[in-house]
């Protein structure tokens, strides 16, 4: 039986190990972003890509997948399969199955997921130093009062300048079909622009570009960021934002929400100018106890300011899983009940405004996923107490106050019928 035939019969096979590269700010390399990060394939600051992908470890992993054995490093997708019967990220990577060269021992990277460095100008509440250099000073201060937190030794995490990584990656331009940029903040990183220029110089305009950005940067070396993207035919801009006005600015320290909307407008104008189904954008919202109450106001504010092109725009709501005290487990039931009522009222208003039904239906699907997730992760008072304890501690360092954006949910009494104020 050929390896391709074995792969087609295997229940644990994932094409990512044959076609994809995920690189994190510290230089660790894995097949994808949900791979068990304590078990990377290797680190490009210590080994070449060829050494990593031709290692005994990778060879053993491939054999296990081809044999249909459960891979512990794939625990994220294994859990999804167990709970829902769905394939998780494996379903996405199956799109690249026909790109696998079964005759070659050399991996050909069709999909690149590059978290180039932790260089960032924000220090978001749910983030930490490993993905944001701006967290450096606060992380050191917090580690003194929280022994379980490691104090970072270097502010900037990135692929070492002596690494051969970037030169090695160039040989894969002939295979690449899609690139996902994240960070840190990719619009602050020179390698992000170098890759776009390389693609342009090779006239690889059909490469699918996905970028996750905080949208605080609109120029690079006196040139508009948009100009680096102008020639590409398939683009998805993901704008990370976790609330409007004071809620968003508290969560995403460094954010000027009004200026952010002006920056997003530049991208929206570009997308309107292109007027194609293949150049779109998402508002990417990480929700939890701090901001669930703000989602409806946030959506309406964007619509009011003309930042939602119905045919080109979407919303992606992702639950905060860690830190767990910021997750919906800390959300009192009454706040959740009010959120559902607020959304019903929002839908009525959108319909009265003549918003397209397909857009509302798409929003319904996203909100329904939030509701199902909250209902499957019930409230625990302990985590709510931990949430305020941690926020107050960080507030002292940053000179901020959680009570400026949220009442003290700890003053709610939990009853059989929900919650009520003491």
mmCIF file of C-alpha atoms in Angstrom, residues 21-357:
data_model
loop_
_atom_site.group_PDB
_atom_site.id
_atom_site.type_symbol
_atom_site.label_atom_id
_atom_site.label_comp_id
_atom_site.label_asym_id
_atom_site.label_seq_id
_atom_site.Cartn_x
_atom_site.Cartn_y
_atom_site.Cartn_z
ATOM 1 C CA UNK A 21 4.794 25.502 8.697
ATOM 2 C CA UNK A 22 3.890 27.387 11.851
ATOM 3 C CA UNK A 23 6.678 29.566 13.275
ATOM 4 C CA UNK A 24 6.258 31.274 16.648
ATOM 5 C CA UNK A 25 8.136 34.350 17.911
ATOM 6 C CA UNK A 26 10.686 32.279 19.854
ATOM 7 C CA UNK A 27 11.660 30.357 16.719
ATOM 8 C CA UNK A 28 9.780 27.147 17.501
ATOM 9 C CA UNK A 29 8.357 25.367 14.473
ATOM 10 C CA UNK A 30 5.240 23.176 14.345
ATOM 11 C CA UNK A 31 2.864 21.986 11.620
ATOM 12 C CA UNK A 32 0.086 24.322 12.799
ATOM 13 C CA UNK A 33 -0.864 26.830 15.488
ATOM 14 C CA UNK A 34 -2.893 24.331 17.570
ATOM 15 C CA UNK A 35 -0.097 21.752 17.740
ATOM 16 C CA UNK A 36 1.013 21.009 21.309
ATOM 17 C CA UNK A 37 3.472 23.852 21.833
ATOM 18 C CA UNK A 38 5.518 21.960 24.420
ATOM 19 C CA UNK A 39 6.404 19.479 21.668
ATOM 20 C CA UNK A 40 7.554 21.561 18.679
ATOM 21 C CA UNK A 41 9.193 19.919 15.697
ATOM 22 C CA UNK A 42 12.250 22.018 16.442
ATOM 23 C CA UNK A 43 13.561 25.555 16.730
ATOM 24 C CA UNK A 44 15.032 27.456 13.798
ATOM 25 C CA UNK A 45 17.337 29.307 16.187
ATOM 26 C CA UNK A 46 19.000 25.955 16.847
ATOM 27 C CA UNK A 47 18.538 23.924 13.640
ATOM 28 C CA UNK A 48 17.868 24.419 9.943
ATOM 29 C CA UNK A 49 14.439 23.704 8.468
ATOM 30 C CA UNK A 50 15.904 20.778 6.550
ATOM 31 C CA UNK A 51 17.302 19.276 9.752
ATOM 32 C CA UNK A 52 13.992 19.753 11.560
ATOM 33 C CA UNK A 53 11.713 18.291 8.896
ATOM 34 C CA UNK A 54 14.041 15.381 8.118
ATOM 35 C CA UNK A 55 14.515 14.524 11.790
ATOM 36 C CA UNK A 56 13.755 11.158 13.348
ATOM 37 C CA UNK A 57 10.992 12.817 15.402
ATOM 38 C CA UNK A 58 9.145 14.089 12.311
ATOM 39 C CA UNK A 59 9.640 10.755 10.559
ATOM 40 C CA UNK A 60 8.097 8.904 13.494
ATOM 41 C CA UNK A 61 5.162 11.323 13.620
ATOM 42 C CA UNK A 62 4.455 10.786 9.928
ATOM 43 C CA UNK A 63 4.530 7.025 10.334
ATOM 44 C CA UNK A 64 2.125 7.195 13.279
ATOM 45 C CA UNK A 65 -0.288 9.335 11.256
ATOM 46 C CA UNK A 66 -0.099 7.014 8.260
ATOM 47 C CA UNK A 67 -0.794 4.064 10.575
ATOM 48 C CA UNK A 68 -3.862 5.839 11.985
ATOM 49 C CA UNK A 69 -2.405 6.107 15.478
ATOM 50 C CA UNK A 70 -3.557 8.882 17.803
ATOM 51 C CA UNK A 71 -0.965 11.677 17.984
ATOM 52 C CA UNK A 72 -0.803 13.279 21.437
ATOM 53 C CA UNK A 73 0.575 16.492 19.916
ATOM 54 C CA UNK A 74 -2.757 16.804 18.042
ATOM 55 C CA UNK A 75 -4.735 16.977 21.307
ATOM 56 C CA UNK A 76 -6.687 20.077 20.192
ATOM 57 C CA UNK A 77 -8.177 18.387 17.124
ATOM 58 C CA UNK A 78 -8.470 15.055 18.941
ATOM 59 C CA UNK A 79 -10.705 16.730 21.538
ATOM 60 C CA UNK A 80 -12.886 18.340 18.863
ATOM 61 C CA UNK A 81 -13.220 14.973 17.120
ATOM 62 C CA UNK A 82 -14.170 13.307 20.399
ATOM 63 C CA UNK A 83 -16.724 15.966 21.364
ATOM 64 C CA UNK A 84 -18.330 16.760 18.007
ATOM 65 C CA UNK A 85 -17.164 14.221 15.445
ATOM 66 C CA UNK A 86 -15.706 17.094 13.409
ATOM 67 C CA UNK A 87 -12.102 17.182 12.183
ATOM 68 C CA UNK A 88 -11.138 20.598 13.592
ATOM 69 C CA UNK A 89 -8.112 22.113 11.862
ATOM 70 C CA UNK A 90 -7.491 18.858 9.974
ATOM 71 C CA UNK A 91 -10.445 19.741 7.737
ATOM 72 C CA UNK A 92 -8.720 22.982 6.697
ATOM 73 C CA UNK A 93 -5.394 21.303 5.957
ATOM 74 C CA UNK A 94 -7.087 18.588 3.910
ATOM 75 C CA UNK A 95 -7.426 21.311 1.243
ATOM 76 C CA UNK A 96 -3.705 20.829 0.625
ATOM 77 C CA UNK A 97 -3.788 17.031 0.410
ATOM 78 C CA UNK A 98 -3.302 17.002 -3.364
ATOM 79 C CA UNK A 99 -0.214 19.200 -2.973
ATOM 80 C CA UNK A 100 1.717 16.539 -1.072
ATOM 81 C CA UNK A 101 4.717 15.181 -2.955
ATOM 82 C CA UNK A 102 4.697 11.544 -1.838
ATOM 83 C CA UNK A 103 7.891 10.777 -3.741
ATOM 84 C CA UNK A 104 10.041 13.378 -2.015
ATOM 85 C CA UNK A 105 11.487 13.375 1.505
ATOM 86 C CA UNK A 106 11.647 17.171 1.458
ATOM 87 C CA UNK A 107 8.668 19.047 2.867
ATOM 88 C CA UNK A 108 7.208 21.658 0.524
ATOM 89 C CA UNK A 109 5.486 24.449 2.425
ATOM 90 C CA UNK A 110 2.180 25.291 0.761
ATOM 91 C CA UNK A 111 0.740 27.067 3.812
ATOM 92 C CA UNK A 112 2.839 29.461 5.934
ATOM 93 C CA UNK A 113 1.669 30.596 9.379
ATOM 94 C CA UNK A 114 4.221 33.162 10.507
ATOM 95 C CA UNK A 115 4.189 34.768 13.949
ATOM 96 C CA UNK A 116 7.357 36.592 13.009
ATOM 97 C CA UNK A 117 8.195 38.140 16.366
ATOM 98 C CA UNK A 118 6.533 39.307 19.572
ATOM 99 C CA UNK A 119 7.183 42.945 18.604
ATOM 100 C CA UNK A 120 3.963 44.784 19.413
ATOM 101 C CA UNK A 121 2.781 48.231 20.470
ATOM 102 C CA UNK A 122 -0.167 46.923 22.532
ATOM 103 C CA UNK A 123 -0.278 44.966 25.778
ATOM 104 C CA UNK A 124 -3.718 43.389 25.776
ATOM 105 C CA UNK A 125 -5.152 42.025 29.016
ATOM 106 C CA UNK A 126 -5.560 38.453 27.731
ATOM 107 C CA UNK A 127 -2.101 38.439 26.160
ATOM 108 C CA UNK A 128 1.390 38.147 27.684
ATOM 109 C CA UNK A 129 5.030 38.756 26.872
ATOM 110 C CA UNK A 130 5.449 35.753 24.568
ATOM 111 C CA UNK A 131 3.217 37.509 21.999
ATOM 112 C CA UNK A 132 3.742 41.149 22.961
ATOM 113 C CA UNK A 133 7.018 42.928 23.651
ATOM 114 C CA UNK A 134 5.056 45.741 25.338
ATOM 115 C CA UNK A 135 4.240 43.319 28.156
ATOM 116 C CA UNK A 136 7.911 43.103 29.123
ATOM 117 C CA UNK A 137 8.015 45.594 32.044
ATOM 118 C CA UNK A 138 4.615 44.571 33.412
ATOM 119 C CA UNK A 139 5.538 40.892 33.188
ATOM 120 C CA UNK A 140 8.631 41.479 35.291
ATOM 121 C CA UNK A 141 6.615 43.383 37.916
ATOM 122 C CA UNK A 142 3.847 40.770 37.997
ATOM 123 C CA UNK A 143 6.308 37.911 38.341
ATOM 124 C CA UNK A 144 7.484 39.354 41.662
ATOM 125 C CA UNK A 145 4.019 38.967 43.179
ATOM 126 C CA UNK A 146 3.026 35.850 41.214
ATOM 127 C CA UNK A 147 5.748 33.195 41.597
ATOM 128 C CA UNK A 148 4.087 31.013 38.948
ATOM 129 C CA UNK A 149 4.763 33.666 36.291
ATOM 130 C CA UNK A 150 8.197 33.601 34.692
ATOM 131 C CA UNK A 151 9.969 36.918 34.284
ATOM 132 C CA UNK A 152 11.021 37.332 30.634
ATOM 133 C CA UNK A 153 14.743 37.616 29.969
ATOM 134 C CA UNK A 154 14.484 39.360 26.584
ATOM 135 C CA UNK A 155 12.013 42.018 25.535
ATOM 136 C CA UNK A 156 12.002 41.062 21.845
ATOM 137 C CA UNK A 157 11.498 37.448 20.807
ATOM 138 C CA UNK A 158 12.329 36.646 17.193
ATOM 139 C CA UNK A 159 14.222 34.370 14.848
ATOM 140 C CA UNK A 160 17.915 34.959 15.464
ATOM 141 C CA UNK A 161 19.621 37.090 12.812
ATOM 142 C CA UNK A 162 22.192 34.303 12.402
ATOM 143 C CA UNK A 163 19.487 31.750 11.618
ATOM 144 C CA UNK A 164 19.216 30.483 8.040
ATOM 145 C CA UNK A 165 15.428 30.449 8.350
ATOM 146 C CA UNK A 166 14.549 33.330 6.041
ATOM 147 C CA UNK A 167 16.944 32.195 3.317
ATOM 148 C CA UNK A 168 15.612 28.642 3.559
ATOM 149 C CA UNK A 169 12.025 29.847 3.333
ATOM 150 C CA UNK A 170 12.754 31.546 0.013
ATOM 151 C CA UNK A 171 13.079 28.168 -1.696
ATOM 152 C CA UNK A 172 9.407 27.516 -0.864
ATOM 153 C CA UNK A 173 7.989 30.483 -2.794
ATOM 154 C CA UNK A 174 7.418 28.150 -5.738
ATOM 155 C CA UNK A 175 5.032 26.072 -3.598
ATOM 156 C CA UNK A 176 3.277 28.643 -1.403
ATOM 157 C CA UNK A 177 -0.468 29.128 -1.878
ATOM 158 C CA UNK A 178 -1.443 30.881 1.339
ATOM 159 C CA UNK A 179 0.313 32.916 4.038
ATOM 160 C CA UNK A 180 -1.087 33.883 7.415
ATOM 161 C CA UNK A 181 0.652 36.758 9.213
ATOM 162 C CA UNK A 182 0.158 37.351 12.922
ATOM 163 C CA UNK A 183 2.357 38.434 15.766
ATOM 164 C CA UNK A 184 3.106 40.421 17.772
ATOM 165 C CA UNK A 185 1.935 43.071 15.372
ATOM 166 C CA UNK A 186 2.910 42.093 11.798
ATOM 167 C CA UNK A 187 2.652 45.660 10.492
ATOM 168 C CA UNK A 188 5.638 46.534 12.718
ATOM 169 C CA UNK A 189 7.864 43.793 11.340
ATOM 170 C CA UNK A 190 10.196 44.268 8.381
ATOM 171 C CA UNK A 191 10.019 40.582 7.390
ATOM 172 C CA UNK A 192 6.278 40.925 6.797
ATOM 173 C CA UNK A 193 6.936 43.563 4.134
ATOM 174 C CA UNK A 194 9.944 41.692 2.743
ATOM 175 C CA UNK A 195 7.782 38.624 2.080
ATOM 176 C CA UNK A 196 5.087 40.726 0.396
ATOM 177 C CA UNK A 197 7.743 42.367 -1.777
ATOM 178 C CA UNK A 198 9.209 38.965 -2.647
ATOM 179 C CA UNK A 199 5.775 37.760 -3.717
ATOM 180 C CA UNK A 200 5.287 40.901 -5.783
ATOM 181 C CA UNK A 201 8.689 40.545 -7.434
ATOM 182 C CA UNK A 202 7.839 36.956 -8.366
ATOM 183 C CA UNK A 203 4.377 38.075 -9.574
ATOM 184 C CA UNK A 204 2.725 35.602 -7.204
ATOM 185 C CA UNK A 205 -0.390 37.759 -7.017
ATOM 186 C CA UNK A 206 -2.766 34.830 -6.497
ATOM 187 C CA UNK A 207 -1.155 33.868 -3.187
ATOM 188 C CA UNK A 208 -3.842 34.088 -0.514
ATOM 189 C CA UNK A 209 -2.826 36.572 2.164
ATOM 190 C CA UNK A 210 -4.424 36.544 5.598
ATOM 191 C CA UNK A 211 -3.223 39.057 8.159
ATOM 192 C CA UNK A 212 -4.209 39.560 11.775
ATOM 193 C CA UNK A 213 -3.483 43.139 12.821
ATOM 194 C CA UNK A 214 -4.417 45.561 15.571
ATOM 195 C CA UNK A 215 -4.825 48.196 12.795
ATOM 196 C CA UNK A 216 -2.794 50.801 14.650
ATOM 197 C CA UNK A 217 -0.200 51.066 11.862
ATOM 198 C CA UNK A 218 -1.042 52.425 8.417
ATOM 199 C CA UNK A 219 2.428 53.358 7.111
ATOM 200 C CA UNK A 220 5.767 51.602 6.805
ATOM 201 C CA UNK A 221 8.856 53.519 5.694
ATOM 202 C CA UNK A 222 6.729 56.415 4.406
ATOM 203 C CA UNK A 223 4.657 54.063 2.299
ATOM 204 C CA UNK A 224 1.052 53.111 2.942
ATOM 205 C CA UNK A 225 0.670 49.584 4.324
ATOM 206 C CA UNK A 226 -2.138 49.119 1.821
ATOM 207 C CA UNK A 227 0.271 49.710 -1.075
ATOM 208 C CA UNK A 228 2.164 46.536 -0.128
ATOM 209 C CA UNK A 229 -1.102 44.618 -0.600
ATOM 210 C CA UNK A 230 -2.461 46.391 -3.628
ATOM 211 C CA UNK A 231 -1.491 43.802 -6.284
ATOM 212 C CA UNK A 232 -2.805 40.711 -4.527
ATOM 213 C CA UNK A 233 -6.047 39.090 -5.629
ATOM 214 C CA UNK A 234 -6.981 37.202 -2.455
ATOM 215 C CA UNK A 235 -6.755 39.050 0.869
ATOM 216 C CA UNK A 236 -8.430 38.702 4.233
ATOM 217 C CA UNK A 237 -7.720 41.485 6.723
ATOM 218 C CA UNK A 238 -8.436 40.461 10.297
ATOM 219 C CA UNK A 239 -8.783 43.459 12.608
ATOM 220 C CA UNK A 240 -8.265 42.457 16.235
ATOM 221 C CA UNK A 241 -10.511 44.461 18.518
ATOM 222 C CA UNK A 242 -12.190 43.501 21.771
ATOM 223 C CA UNK A 243 -14.624 46.293 22.513
ATOM 224 C CA UNK A 244 -15.583 49.866 21.781
ATOM 225 C CA UNK A 245 -14.332 53.041 23.451
ATOM 226 C CA UNK A 246 -13.296 52.651 27.127
ATOM 227 C CA UNK A 247 -13.939 48.881 27.137
ATOM 228 C CA UNK A 248 -11.685 48.287 24.140
ATOM 229 C CA UNK A 249 -9.039 50.694 25.390
ATOM 230 C CA UNK A 250 -8.912 49.051 28.814
ATOM 231 C CA UNK A 251 -8.550 45.553 27.365
ATOM 232 C CA UNK A 252 -6.130 46.532 24.594
ATOM 233 C CA UNK A 253 -3.722 48.863 26.342
ATOM 234 C CA UNK A 254 -2.267 51.150 23.666
ATOM 235 C CA UNK A 255 -5.508 51.379 21.687
ATOM 236 C CA UNK A 256 -6.994 54.731 20.703
ATOM 237 C CA UNK A 257 -10.409 53.498 19.583
ATOM 238 C CA UNK A 258 -11.383 56.595 17.608
ATOM 239 C CA UNK A 259 -8.051 56.624 15.767
ATOM 240 C CA UNK A 260 -8.414 52.871 15.213
ATOM 241 C CA UNK A 261 -11.708 53.460 13.419
ATOM 242 C CA UNK A 262 -10.055 56.051 11.177
ATOM 243 C CA UNK A 263 -7.323 53.541 10.301
ATOM 244 C CA UNK A 264 -9.840 50.779 9.579
ATOM 245 C CA UNK A 265 -11.688 53.183 7.299
ATOM 246 C CA UNK A 266 -8.584 53.369 5.074
ATOM 247 C CA UNK A 267 -8.680 49.604 4.617
ATOM 248 C CA UNK A 268 -12.448 49.603 4.101
ATOM 249 C CA UNK A 269 -12.064 52.220 1.356
ATOM 250 C CA UNK A 270 -9.422 50.043 -0.320
ATOM 251 C CA UNK A 271 -11.716 47.001 -0.151
ATOM 252 C CA UNK A 272 -14.634 49.012 -1.573
ATOM 253 C CA UNK A 273 -12.369 50.227 -4.374
ATOM 254 C CA UNK A 274 -11.357 46.645 -5.235
ATOM 255 C CA UNK A 275 -14.997 45.528 -5.147
ATOM 256 C CA UNK A 276 -14.351 41.795 -5.285
ATOM 257 C CA UNK A 277 -15.540 38.833 -3.240
ATOM 258 C CA UNK A 278 -11.905 37.760 -2.816
ATOM 259 C CA UNK A 279 -10.776 40.779 -0.785
ATOM 260 C CA UNK A 280 -12.620 40.863 2.534
ATOM 261 C CA UNK A 281 -12.212 41.680 6.212
ATOM 262 C CA UNK A 282 -13.157 40.430 9.656
ATOM 263 C CA UNK A 283 -13.491 42.065 13.029
ATOM 264 C CA UNK A 284 -11.865 39.545 15.356
ATOM 265 C CA UNK A 285 -13.232 39.779 18.872
ATOM 266 C CA UNK A 286 -11.928 37.719 21.809
ATOM 267 C CA UNK A 287 -14.789 37.589 24.303
ATOM 268 C CA UNK A 288 -14.925 36.896 27.998
ATOM 269 C CA UNK A 289 -16.133 38.343 31.277
ATOM 270 C CA UNK A 290 -14.657 41.788 30.569
ATOM 271 C CA UNK A 291 -16.445 42.511 27.320
ATOM 272 C CA UNK A 292 -19.388 40.215 26.542
ATOM 273 C CA UNK A 293 -21.760 42.988 27.588
ATOM 274 C CA UNK A 294 -20.188 45.327 25.006
ATOM 275 C CA UNK A 295 -20.545 43.176 21.868
ATOM 276 C CA UNK A 296 -23.885 44.583 20.690
ATOM 277 C CA UNK A 297 -22.877 48.211 21.258
ATOM 278 C CA UNK A 298 -19.612 47.502 19.420
ATOM 279 C CA UNK A 299 -21.348 46.049 16.355
ATOM 280 C CA UNK A 300 -23.807 48.935 16.196
ATOM 281 C CA UNK A 301 -21.030 51.513 16.546
ATOM 282 C CA UNK A 302 -19.167 50.072 13.557
ATOM 283 C CA UNK A 303 -22.347 50.060 11.473
ATOM 284 C CA UNK A 304 -23.147 53.646 12.476
ATOM 285 C CA UNK A 305 -19.683 54.763 11.340
ATOM 286 C CA UNK A 306 -19.932 53.044 7.955
ATOM 287 C CA UNK A 307 -17.256 50.472 8.729
ATOM 288 C CA UNK A 308 -19.396 47.471 7.801
ATOM 289 C CA UNK A 309 -19.644 46.640 4.093
ATOM 290 C CA UNK A 310 -22.238 43.923 4.309
ATOM 291 C CA UNK A 311 -20.976 41.800 1.399
ATOM 292 C CA UNK A 312 -17.305 42.037 2.416
ATOM 293 C CA UNK A 313 -17.364 42.152 6.215
ATOM 294 C CA UNK A 314 -17.681 39.491 8.859
ATOM 295 C CA UNK A 315 -17.335 39.063 12.608
ATOM 296 C CA UNK A 316 -15.267 36.373 14.266
ATOM 297 C CA UNK A 317 -15.927 35.855 17.976
ATOM 298 C CA UNK A 318 -13.404 33.659 19.756
ATOM 299 C CA UNK A 319 -13.718 32.729 23.437
ATOM 300 C CA UNK A 320 -10.894 33.591 25.799
ATOM 301 C CA UNK A 321 -9.701 30.250 27.133
ATOM 302 C CA UNK A 322 -6.598 31.450 28.968
ATOM 303 C CA UNK A 323 -6.256 33.149 31.334
ATOM 304 C CA UNK A 324 -9.221 31.128 32.590
ATOM 305 C CA UNK A 325 -10.352 33.844 35.033
ATOM 306 C CA UNK A 326 -10.972 36.147 32.032
ATOM 307 C CA UNK A 327 -13.131 33.532 30.321
ATOM 308 C CA UNK A 328 -16.921 33.288 30.391
ATOM 309 C CA UNK A 329 -16.647 30.952 33.388
ATOM 310 C CA UNK A 330 -16.375 34.181 35.381
ATOM 311 C CA UNK A 331 -19.547 35.635 33.821
ATOM 312 C CA UNK A 332 -22.592 35.819 36.153
ATOM 313 C CA UNK A 333 -25.735 34.327 34.546
ATOM 314 C CA UNK A 334 -27.675 37.589 34.760
ATOM 315 C CA UNK A 335 -25.094 39.344 32.593
ATOM 316 C CA UNK A 336 -25.384 36.554 30.040
ATOM 317 C CA UNK A 337 -29.191 36.829 30.070
ATOM 318 C CA UNK A 338 -28.966 40.559 29.427
ATOM 319 C CA UNK A 339 -26.539 39.942 26.540
ATOM 320 C CA UNK A 340 -29.081 37.682 24.826
ATOM 321 C CA UNK A 341 -31.818 40.319 25.247
ATOM 322 C CA UNK A 342 -29.489 43.024 23.916
ATOM 323 C CA UNK A 343 -28.757 40.943 20.843
ATOM 324 C CA UNK A 344 -32.442 40.339 20.134
ATOM 325 C CA UNK A 345 -32.979 44.107 20.301
ATOM 326 C CA UNK A 346 -29.993 44.665 18.007
ATOM 327 C CA UNK A 347 -31.437 42.315 15.383
ATOM 328 C CA UNK A 348 -34.754 44.179 15.468
ATOM 329 C CA UNK A 349 -32.920 47.475 14.924
ATOM 330 C CA UNK A 350 -30.797 46.079 12.073
ATOM 331 C CA UNK A 351 -33.906 44.769 10.323
ATOM 332 C CA UNK A 352 -35.636 48.130 10.748
ATOM 333 C CA UNK A 353 -32.603 49.778 9.139
ATOM 334 C CA UNK A 354 -32.852 47.502 6.125
ATOM 335 C CA UNK A 355 -29.616 45.628 6.770
ATOM 336 C CA UNK A 356 -29.339 42.693 4.362
ATOM 337 C CA UNK A 357 -30.840 39.478 5.707
#
